[in-house]
Amino acid sequence: MYNEQFEKEKFKASVKDSVKNLFRKTIDEASPLQIFQAVAYAVKDVIIDNWLETQKGFEEEDPKFLYYLSMEFLMGRALGNNLVNLRAYTEVKESLEELGIDINLIEDMEPDAALGNGGLGRLAACFLDSLATLGYPAYGCGIRYHYGMFKQKIENGYQTEVPDYWLEHGNPFELKMSEQAKIVKFGGYVRIATDMNGRTRFIQEGYQSVRAVPYDMPITGYGNRFVNTLRIWDAEAITSFQLDSFDKGDYQKAVEQENLARIICEVLYPNDNHYAGKELRLKQQYFFISASVQTAIEKYKSTHEEIRKFYEKATFQLNDTHPTVAVPELMRILMDEEGLNWDEAWEVTTKTCAYTNHTIMSEALEKWPIELFSRLLPRIYQIVEEINRRFILEIQQRYPNNQEKIKNMAIIYDGQVKMAHLAIAAGYSVNGVAKLHTEILKKQTLKDFYEMMPDKFNNKTNGITQRRFLMHGNYLLADWITEHIGKEWIIDLPTINKIALYAEDEKAQQEFMNIKYKNKIRLAKYIKEHNQIEIDPRSIFDVQVKRLHEYKRQLLNILHIMHLYNQIKENPDMEFYPRTFIFGAKAAAGYQRAKLTIKLINSVADVVNNDQSIHNKIKIVFIEDYRVSIAEWIFAAADVSEQISTASKEASGTSNMKFMLNGALTLGTMDGANVEIVEEVGSENAFIFGLSSDEVIQYENEGGYNPMDIFNNDQDIRKVLIQLINGFYCPENPELFREIYNSLLNTNSSERADTFFILKDFKAYAQAQRAVEAAYRNEKGWAKSAMLNTACAGKFTSDRTIQQYVDEIWHLDKVILRQK
Ligand SMILES: *Cc1c(COP(=O)(O)O)cnc(C)c1O
């Protein structure tokens, strides 16, 4: 297809121009990084025209806007994705070839925008892609962290963290919008005054303030010239002579304000599914929320009179509890600045805010000490207190004399502000992220809330964008699919089901598996280059890539590999299909047990990979610095998708969907969206094992189980565990892995033994792994299953998720740009 915006000669001239203007060089003199930047500017040039056109469309139609409020946007690289969505990838690739430039090399120069930890941040990024592709007006609102997710280096098998200064060479796609800066105030106290009309006024005084400056990134839709905006906020100091008259001459405060501005956007907290409770984190939350809510109000007021109808033109989706201060901040602006009374402001707020829950794990629940919260946000705290007072009255009316209900649902309790309770009390929608997760919320975690307000609760099973995770990451398969069924799947993924017609066609099977093979070669080359490990692309690529967390059970995977190695050593002639186990995972910097698990994986890899006697039957690879850009290649190359979380703990998972779309078979527990994956593809095309979520929850209610029984009775497990403490994988320090050994067996600590049921599920996992091997030996059977996984992945597009949010929560209208 021809894209007039990327006419080749014109585009080449534009790139040459950019190189000249940016670097005073010709193409031949420019470095790959400089060419990347020049290409990016040339592409941004085209995007900006579409961006302007979209803005014009908004002005004409006055649509309702979604504000997707999220502390994290794990965007990855922008260039390739923008080219895919502009339908210009091939033209640009060929244009660059004509200039003697390899597009892969150029794409590889772009740093990942890693403004997120893992699944939650990547979900936000996929949602933005789908919103733009479907033509829904939306702003992503977040923070312009100067240092995104840390870069991971593996040194002597240990993770070390290196700062990720992704902005070092500038960000060619962003636009700084200084004129739209907002002031955000922290601390001080609230003075109560009466104005001329006899109304009580709440005035924050003695505060520190920072200037929030927005940087806008274009979010291109696929093939529709539609461009939404990701607005990320940076902090700048308000220089001393601009201080309020109250502050003039207060040197100490001027310095403190400057320091606050300097640190607030510095770094993303690297905790996934874990609450840290740091003061700076709450500052970050209020900083970007206040700026975003101010912007939404200002934008609405620029074309509308009646602030009481704000919710007709704006809706806020809170991505987890992190943005929940949006509730009291909206109340504050509506009352203190717009003059609404409490009931009017509450009506607007509760028709504007909606909340997505991402986890049932108590370690992740945000609770702020009152002392900290009220000191940092004195006016906001007053409002939360009043919300809490009224909410408790409601509980008492519904459940007279029931202290238990108040204890379970109060927003402020035991000296803490509970953000989830605030989000549920104020939100017009509360959603979980997969069917099973939503059911657990309703029946267990949020049972009391569900009983009191059942209509708020709903499910929105997560999704992923096929544009990035198939078209861009696996263009060989994407092209093959298009050749067979046409290109409808790009914007209507369920039509990919037509591929099922070819699942038994031997030629199609061979072509499909040949593409998988080529993708395995591509990954093997990367691994050779980065890990100096030779892997065989004919071996089974068995992959677990995700944040390192005990509940995700990378430990179960590596203990099982240790067991396989033992078996091969004891019985060298046993049948064994060669396997390459691939891991990729960052551990939170302070999560010692997770970091030790990385060391264990690398220690086992060292021994196994270098044992000539096993004839390369097992290879273990730990991919350093797992991130979106390398993830795209990993999914394309995977045969087996490890989704082995303790049932009930993984709210949804999304890498499970990316693997499935790329034709990998799931080896997993009945957890999160795995349940729905099996529903779609059939249990004969996946490998399911282990405790159910009901069983896990039952054991937990009984105080756990006794892993000693397993240790004493299962010789295979016993042998593996002993190898953790006898120096087998670490002769220089035999005690190194004792901590892990203890976590599985020892009951003399305060912690339950084997909290995540690793030993309990071990046997079932080993059996499922044997089934994987048997299935892989049947080439045609495997090819059929792989193709059916791709064919049945239609449900898991984020386009479907977004359409459901629109239909059932947000009620947005599409803005369709007139064809030029
Ligand atoms: C999809 C994705 C995740 C989420 O993976 P899960 O296995 O669902 O936890 C994390 N990190 C990156 C880079 C991803 O692309």
GROMACS .gro file of N, CA and C and ligand atoms in nm, residues 74 112 117-120 122-123 126 272-273 464 469 545-547 551-552 626-629 631-632 635 642-643 650 652-659, ligand 1:
model
  123
   74LEU      N    1   0.515   0.194   3.039
   74LEU     CA    2   0.632   0.118   2.991
   74LEU      C    3   0.626   0.113   2.838
  112ASP      N    4   1.500   0.242   2.522
  112ASP     CA    5   1.362   0.215   2.563
  112ASP      C    6   1.315   0.327   2.656
  117ASN      N    7   0.759  -0.051   3.560
  117ASN     CA    8   0.823  -0.171   3.614
  117ASN      C    9   0.798  -0.294   3.529
  118GLY      N   10   0.673  -0.319   3.496
  118GLY     CA   11   0.639  -0.445   3.429
  118GLY      C   12   0.498  -0.437   3.373
  119GLY      N   13   0.419  -0.538   3.407
  119GLY     CA   14   0.287  -0.554   3.346
  119GLY      C   15   0.195  -0.433   3.355
  120LEU      N   16   0.189  -0.369   3.473
  120LEU     CA   17   0.098  -0.256   3.491
  120LEU      C   18   0.133  -0.139   3.399
  122ARG      N   19   0.319  -0.163   3.121
  122ARG     CA   20   0.304  -0.203   2.981
  122ARG      C   21   0.157  -0.203   2.941
  123LEU      N   22   0.068  -0.239   3.033
  123LEU     CA   23  -0.076  -0.234   3.005
  123LEU      C   24  -0.117  -0.093   2.966
  126CYS      N   25  -0.006  -0.033   2.612
  126CYS     CA   26  -0.092  -0.102   2.515
  126CYS      C   27  -0.226  -0.031   2.503
  272ASP      N   28   0.774  -0.372   4.194
  272ASP     CA   29   0.659  -0.422   4.121
  272ASP      C   30   0.572  -0.497   4.220
  273ASN      N   31   0.443  -0.465   4.224
  273ASN     CA   32   0.354  -0.534   4.316
  273ASN      C   33   0.401  -0.528   4.461
  464ILE      N   34  -0.328  -0.698   2.501
  464ILE     CA   35  -0.199  -0.650   2.449
  464ILE      C   36  -0.221  -0.602   2.305
  469PHE      N   37   0.339  -0.633   1.935
  469PHE     CA   38   0.386  -0.767   1.974
  469PHE      C   39   0.369  -0.874   1.867
  545VAL      N   40   0.994  -1.498   3.119
  545VAL     CA   41   1.038  -1.358   3.126
  545VAL      C   42   0.929  -1.275   3.192
  546LYS      N   43   0.964  -1.209   3.299
  546LYS     CA   44   0.872  -1.128   3.378
  546LYS      C   45   0.949  -1.077   3.498
  547ARG      N   46   0.892  -0.982   3.574
  547ARG     CA   47   0.961  -0.937   3.694
  547ARG      C   48   0.991  -1.055   3.787
  551TYR      N   49   0.601  -1.484   4.401
  551TYR     CA   50   0.474  -1.541   4.359
  551TYR      C   51   0.478  -1.588   4.213
  552LYS      N   52   0.569  -1.533   4.134
  552LYS     CA   53   0.581  -1.576   3.994
  552LYS      C   54   0.659  -1.708   3.981
  626TYR      N   55   1.616  -0.736   3.094
  626TYR     CA   56   1.489  -0.764   3.026
  626TYR      C   57   1.404  -0.636   3.017
  627ARG      N   58   1.360  -0.605   2.898
  627ARG     CA   59   1.284  -0.481   2.873
  627ARG      C   60   1.201  -0.499   2.747
  628VAL      N   61   1.119  -0.402   2.711
  628VAL     CA   62   1.023  -0.421   2.603
  628VAL      C   63   1.091  -0.455   2.470
  629SER      N   64   1.199  -0.384   2.437
  629SER     CA   65   1.257  -0.403   2.303
  629SER      C   66   1.306  -0.547   2.284
  631ALA      N   67   1.207  -0.801   2.466
  631ALA     CA   68   1.089  -0.886   2.486
  631ALA      C   69   1.023  -0.918   2.352
  632GLU      N   70   1.013  -0.820   2.265
  632GLU     CA   71   0.947  -0.841   2.136
  632GLU      C   72   1.012  -0.958   2.061
  635PHE      N   73   0.939  -1.317   2.259
  635PHE     CA   74   0.808  -1.379   2.235
  635PHE      C   75   0.806  -1.447   2.099
  642GLU      N   76   0.620  -1.996   3.008
  642GLU     CA   77   0.611  -2.035   3.149
  642GLU      C   78   0.524  -1.934   3.225
  643GLN      N   79   0.408  -1.977   3.271
  643GLN     CA   80   0.313  -1.889   3.342
  643GLN      C   81   0.273  -1.961   3.470
  650GLU      N   82  -0.145  -1.404   4.054
  650GLU     CA   83  -0.121  -1.323   3.933
  650GLU      C   84  -0.257  -1.273   3.886
  652SER      N   85  -0.367  -1.100   3.631
  652SER     CA   86  -0.398  -1.136   3.493
  652SER      C   87  -0.276  -1.197   3.425
  653GLY      N   88  -0.166  -1.119   3.426
  653GLY     CA   89  -0.054  -1.151   3.339
  653GLY      C   90  -0.087  -1.097   3.201
  654THR      N   91   0.015  -1.051   3.132
  654THR     CA   92  -0.005  -1.012   2.991
  654THR      C   93   0.101  -1.075   2.902
  655SER      N   94   0.216  -1.114   2.959
  655SER     CA   95   0.314  -1.181   2.873
  655SER      C   96   0.256  -1.314   2.826
  656ASN      N   97   0.170  -1.376   2.908
  656ASN     CA   98   0.103  -1.499   2.864
  656ASN      C   99   0.030  -1.477   2.730
  657MET      N  100  -0.027  -1.358   2.712
  657MET     CA  101  -0.100  -1.326   2.588
  657MET      C  102  -0.004  -1.301   2.471
  658LYS      N  103   0.107  -1.234   2.500
  658LYS     CA  104   0.206  -1.205   2.395
  658LYS      C  105   0.266  -1.334   2.343
  659PHE      N  106   0.298  -1.427   2.433
  659PHE     CA  107   0.350  -1.558   2.392
  659PHE      C  108   0.248  -1.632   2.306
  821LIG     C1  109   0.440  -0.782   2.905
  821LIG     C2  110   0.556  -0.740   2.984
  821LIG     C3  111   0.559  -0.760   3.122
  821LIG     C4  112   0.449  -0.831   3.198
  821LIG     O1  113   0.480  -0.968   3.203
  821LIG     P1  114   0.400  -1.069   3.299
  821LIG     O2  115   0.459  -1.201   3.265
  821LIG     O3  116   0.256  -1.060   3.259
  821LIG     O4  117   0.426  -1.026   3.436
  821LIG     C5  118   0.672  -0.719   3.194
  821LIG     N1  119   0.776  -0.661   3.131
  821LIG     C6  120   0.777  -0.641   2.999
  821LIG     C7  121   0.896  -0.578   2.935
  821LIG     C8  122   0.668  -0.679   2.920
  821LIG     O5  123   0.670  -0.657   2.787
   0.00000   0.00000   0.00000
